[in-house]
Amino acid sequence: MLDVGSYIEGLTLLCVDSNGNWASRTPHVGTNSRMPQQLVCPRGLHPVGLYGRAGSYVDALGLICSDGIANIPVAPSFGGSGGTVFSWECP
């Protein structure tokens, strides 16, 4: 879950098992905003990376999902329009 304003203000990672059942939750880092958002891979896909924009702050964040064959950026990304584009994918 993301706390979003003009940049990413906070982050919590919610994990599910291979059946889609809730498994665990990380501690929240950052602040809590008035506009929480969730990045979720569609059914049948799993997260393999992140993309977004960053400078001094993480301005926007999106999720890259995979079906095991192709990696797919999942829209929308959340956050502001500042910063430089980045993309990180697991090898």
JSON list of C-alpha atoms in Angstrom, two decimals:
[
{"chain": "A", "resi": 1, "resn": "MET", "atom": "CA", "xyz": [0.00, 0.00, 0.00]},
{"chain": "A", "resi": 2, "resn": "LEU", "atom": "CA", "xyz": [1.33, 3.44, -0.93]},
{"chain": "A", "resi": 3, "resn": "ASP", "atom": "CA", "xyz": [0.69, 6.73, 0.80]},
{"chain": "A", "resi": 4, "resn": "VAL", "atom": "CA", "xyz": [0.65, 9.16, -2.10]},
{"chain": "A", "resi": 5, "resn": "GLY", "atom": "CA", "xyz": [0.75, 12.94, -2.45]},
{"chain": "A", "resi": 6, "resn": "SER", "atom": "CA", "xyz": [3.02, 14.75, -4.92]},
{"chain": "A", "resi": 7, "resn": "TYR", "atom": "CA", "xyz": [5.59, 12.07, -4.06]},
{"chain": "A", "resi": 8, "resn": "ILE", "atom": "CA", "xyz": [5.49, 8.69, -2.29]},
{"chain": "A", "resi": 9, "resn": "GLU", "atom": "CA", "xyz": [5.09, 9.49, 1.41]},
{"chain": "A", "resi": 10, "resn": "GLY", "atom": "CA", "xyz": [4.93, 5.98, 2.87]},
{"chain": "A", "resi": 11, "resn": "LEU", "atom": "CA", "xyz": [4.95, 2.30, 2.00]},
{"chain": "A", "resi": 12, "resn": "THR", "atom": "CA", "xyz": [3.64, -1.01, 3.36]},
{"chain": "A", "resi": 13, "resn": "LEU", "atom": "CA", "xyz": [4.18, -4.34, 1.62]},
{"chain": "A", "resi": 14, "resn": "LEU", "atom": "CA", "xyz": [1.27, -6.80, 1.77]},
{"chain": "A", "resi": 15, "resn": "CYS", "atom": "CA", "xyz": [2.20, -10.36, 0.83]},
{"chain": "A", "resi": 16, "resn": "VAL", "atom": "CA", "xyz": [-0.03, -13.20, -0.33]},
{"chain": "A", "resi": 17, "resn": "ASP", "atom": "CA", "xyz": [0.65, -16.89, -0.86]},
{"chain": "A", "resi": 18, "resn": "SER", "atom": "CA", "xyz": [0.43, -18.69, -4.20]},
{"chain": "A", "resi": 19, "resn": "ASN", "atom": "CA", "xyz": [-3.34, -19.16, -3.69]},
{"chain": "A", "resi": 20, "resn": "GLY", "atom": "CA", "xyz": [-3.92, -15.42, -3.27]},
{"chain": "A", "resi": 21, "resn": "ASN", "atom": "CA", "xyz": [-4.50, -15.63, 0.50]},
{"chain": "A", "resi": 22, "resn": "TRP", "atom": "CA", "xyz": [-3.10, -12.92, 2.75]},
{"chain": "A", "resi": 23, "resn": "ALA", "atom": "CA", "xyz": [0.17, -14.13, 4.28]},
{"chain": "A", "resi": 24, "resn": "SER", "atom": "CA", "xyz": [2.01, -11.21, 5.91]},
{"chain": "A", "resi": 25, "resn": "ARG", "atom": "CA", "xyz": [2.43, -7.45, 6.14]},
{"chain": "A", "resi": 26, "resn": "THR", "atom": "CA", "xyz": [5.60, -5.41, 6.61]},
{"chain": "A", "resi": 27, "resn": "PRO", "atom": "CA", "xyz": [5.79, -2.49, 9.07]},
{"chain": "A", "resi": 28, "resn": "HIS", "atom": "CA", "xyz": [4.74, 0.84, 7.51]},
{"chain": "A", "resi": 29, "resn": "VAL", "atom": "CA", "xyz": [7.59, 3.22, 6.69]},
{"chain": "A", "resi": 30, "resn": "GLY", "atom": "CA", "xyz": [7.17, 6.96, 6.08]},
{"chain": "A", "resi": 31, "resn": "THR", "atom": "CA", "xyz": [4.07, 8.97, 6.89]},
{"chain": "A", "resi": 32, "resn": "ASN", "atom": "CA", "xyz": [0.38, 8.19, 6.50]},
{"chain": "A", "resi": 33, "resn": "SER", "atom": "CA", "xyz": [-1.34, 10.32, 3.86]},
{"chain": "A", "resi": 34, "resn": "ARG", "atom": "CA", "xyz": [-4.96, 11.02, 3.04]},
{"chain": "A", "resi": 35, "resn": "MET", "atom": "CA", "xyz": [-4.65, 9.22, -0.32]},
{"chain": "A", "resi": 36, "resn": "PRO", "atom": "CA", "xyz": [-3.56, 5.56, 0.16]},
{"chain": "A", "resi": 37, "resn": "GLN", "atom": "CA", "xyz": [-3.26, 3.52, -3.04]},
{"chain": "A", "resi": 38, "resn": "GLN", "atom": "CA", "xyz": [-2.59, -0.16, -3.77]},
{"chain": "A", "resi": 39, "resn": "LEU", "atom": "CA", "xyz": [-0.39, -1.66, -6.48]},
{"chain": "A", "resi": 40, "resn": "VAL", "atom": "CA", "xyz": [-1.62, -5.16, -7.28]},
{"chain": "A", "resi": 41, "resn": "CYS", "atom": "CA", "xyz": [-0.67, -7.68, -9.97]},
{"chain": "A", "resi": 42, "resn": "PRO", "atom": "CA", "xyz": [-3.67, -9.08, -11.84]},
{"chain": "A", "resi": 43, "resn": "ARG", "atom": "CA", "xyz": [-4.63, -12.69, -11.09]},
{"chain": "A", "resi": 44, "resn": "GLY", "atom": "CA", "xyz": [-2.16, -15.13, -12.64]},
{"chain": "A", "resi": 45, "resn": "LEU", "atom": "CA", "xyz": [0.72, -12.63, -12.54]},
{"chain": "A", "resi": 46, "resn": "HIS", "atom": "CA", "xyz": [3.35, -12.08, -9.84]},
{"chain": "A", "resi": 47, "resn": "PRO", "atom": "CA", "xyz": [5.49, -9.02, -9.00]},
{"chain": "A", "resi": 48, "resn": "VAL", "atom": "CA", "xyz": [9.02, -8.95, -10.46]},
{"chain": "A", "resi": 49, "resn": "GLY", "atom": "CA", "xyz": [9.97, -5.28, -10.28]},
{"chain": "A", "resi": 50, "resn": "LEU", "atom": "CA", "xyz": [9.15, -1.62, -9.84]},
{"chain": "A", "resi": 51, "resn": "TYR", "atom": "CA", "xyz": [9.12, 1.38, -12.14]},
{"chain": "A", "resi": 52, "resn": "GLY", "atom": "CA", "xyz": [8.56, 5.06, -11.54]},
{"chain": "A", "resi": 53, "resn": "ARG", "atom": "CA", "xyz": [10.17, 8.47, -11.26]},
{"chain": "A", "resi": 54, "resn": "ALA", "atom": "CA", "xyz": [12.66, 9.60, -8.61]},
{"chain": "A", "resi": 55, "resn": "GLY", "atom": "CA", "xyz": [14.99, 12.46, -7.71]},
{"chain": "A", "resi": 56, "resn": "SER", "atom": "CA", "xyz": [15.56, 13.53, -4.11]},
{"chain": "A", "resi": 57, "resn": "TYR", "atom": "CA", "xyz": [12.29, 11.72, -3.35]},
{"chain": "A", "resi": 58, "resn": "VAL", "atom": "CA", "xyz": [10.46, 8.80, -4.94]},
{"chain": "A", "resi": 59, "resn": "ASP", "atom": "CA", "xyz": [7.99, 10.81, -7.01]},
{"chain": "A", "resi": 60, "resn": "ALA", "atom": "CA", "xyz": [5.97, 7.95, -8.54]},
{"chain": "A", "resi": 61, "resn": "LEU", "atom": "CA", "xyz": [5.89, 4.18, -8.22]},
{"chain": "A", "resi": 62, "resn": "GLY", "atom": "CA", "xyz": [4.36, 1.38, -10.30]},
{"chain": "A", "resi": 63, "resn": "LEU", "atom": "CA", "xyz": [4.53, -2.41, -10.30]},
{"chain": "A", "resi": 64, "resn": "ILE", "atom": "CA", "xyz": [6.02, -4.72, -12.95]},
{"chain": "A", "resi": 65, "resn": "CYS", "atom": "CA", "xyz": [4.26, -8.09, -13.04]},
{"chain": "A", "resi": 66, "resn": "SER", "atom": "CA", "xyz": [5.06, -11.32, -14.88]},
{"chain": "A", "resi": 67, "resn": "ASP", "atom": "CA", "xyz": [3.26, -14.40, -16.10]},
{"chain": "A", "resi": 68, "resn": "GLY", "atom": "CA", "xyz": [6.60, -16.27, -16.15]},
{"chain": "A", "resi": 69, "resn": "ILE", "atom": "CA", "xyz": [7.14, -15.46, -19.82]},
{"chain": "A", "resi": 70, "resn": "ALA", "atom": "CA", "xyz": [6.83, -11.68, -20.22]},
{"chain": "A", "resi": 71, "resn": "ASN", "atom": "CA", "xyz": [7.22, -8.79, -17.77]},
{"chain": "A", "resi": 72, "resn": "ILE", "atom": "CA", "xyz": [4.39, -6.25, -17.90]},
{"chain": "A", "resi": 73, "resn": "PRO", "atom": "CA", "xyz": [4.34, -2.75, -16.29]},
{"chain": "A", "resi": 74, "resn": "VAL", "atom": "CA", "xyz": [0.97, -2.49, -14.55]},
{"chain": "A", "resi": 75, "resn": "ALA", "atom": "CA", "xyz": [-0.69, 0.90, -14.87]},
{"chain": "A", "resi": 76, "resn": "PRO", "atom": "CA", "xyz": [-1.28, 3.20, -13.26]},
{"chain": "A", "resi": 77, "resn": "SER", "atom": "CA", "xyz": [1.75, 4.28, -11.34]},
{"chain": "A", "resi": 78, "resn": "PHE", "atom": "CA", "xyz": [0.93, 6.53, -8.40]},
{"chain": "A", "resi": 79, "resn": "GLY", "atom": "CA", "xyz": [2.55, 9.77, -7.27]},
{"chain": "A", "resi": 80, "resn": "GLY", "atom": "CA", "xyz": [3.76, 12.99, -8.85]},
{"chain": "A", "resi": 81, "resn": "SER", "atom": "CA", "xyz": [5.39, 13.90, -12.15]},
{"chain": "A", "resi": 82, "resn": "GLY", "atom": "CA", "xyz": [8.85, 14.97, -10.92]},
{"chain": "A", "resi": 83, "resn": "GLY", "atom": "CA", "xyz": [12.11, 13.05, -11.02]},
{"chain": "A", "resi": 84, "resn": "THR", "atom": "CA", "xyz": [13.81, 10.82, -13.56]},
{"chain": "A", "resi": 85, "resn": "VAL", "atom": "CA", "xyz": [12.32, 7.59, -14.91]},
{"chain": "A", "resi": 86, "resn": "PHE", "atom": "CA", "xyz": [13.65, 4.32, -13.42]},
{"chain": "A", "resi": 87, "resn": "SER", "atom": "CA", "xyz": [12.81, 0.63, -13.80]},
{"chain": "A", "resi": 88, "resn": "TRP", "atom": "CA", "xyz": [14.07, -2.25, -11.64]},
{"chain": "A", "resi": 89, "resn": "GLU", "atom": "CA", "xyz": [13.39, -5.90, -12.44]},
{"chain": "A", "resi": 90, "resn": "CYS", "atom": "CA", "xyz": [14.48, -9.06, -10.66]},
{"chain": "A", "resi": 91, "resn": "PRO", "atom": "CA", "xyz": [16.91, -11.15, -12.74]}
]
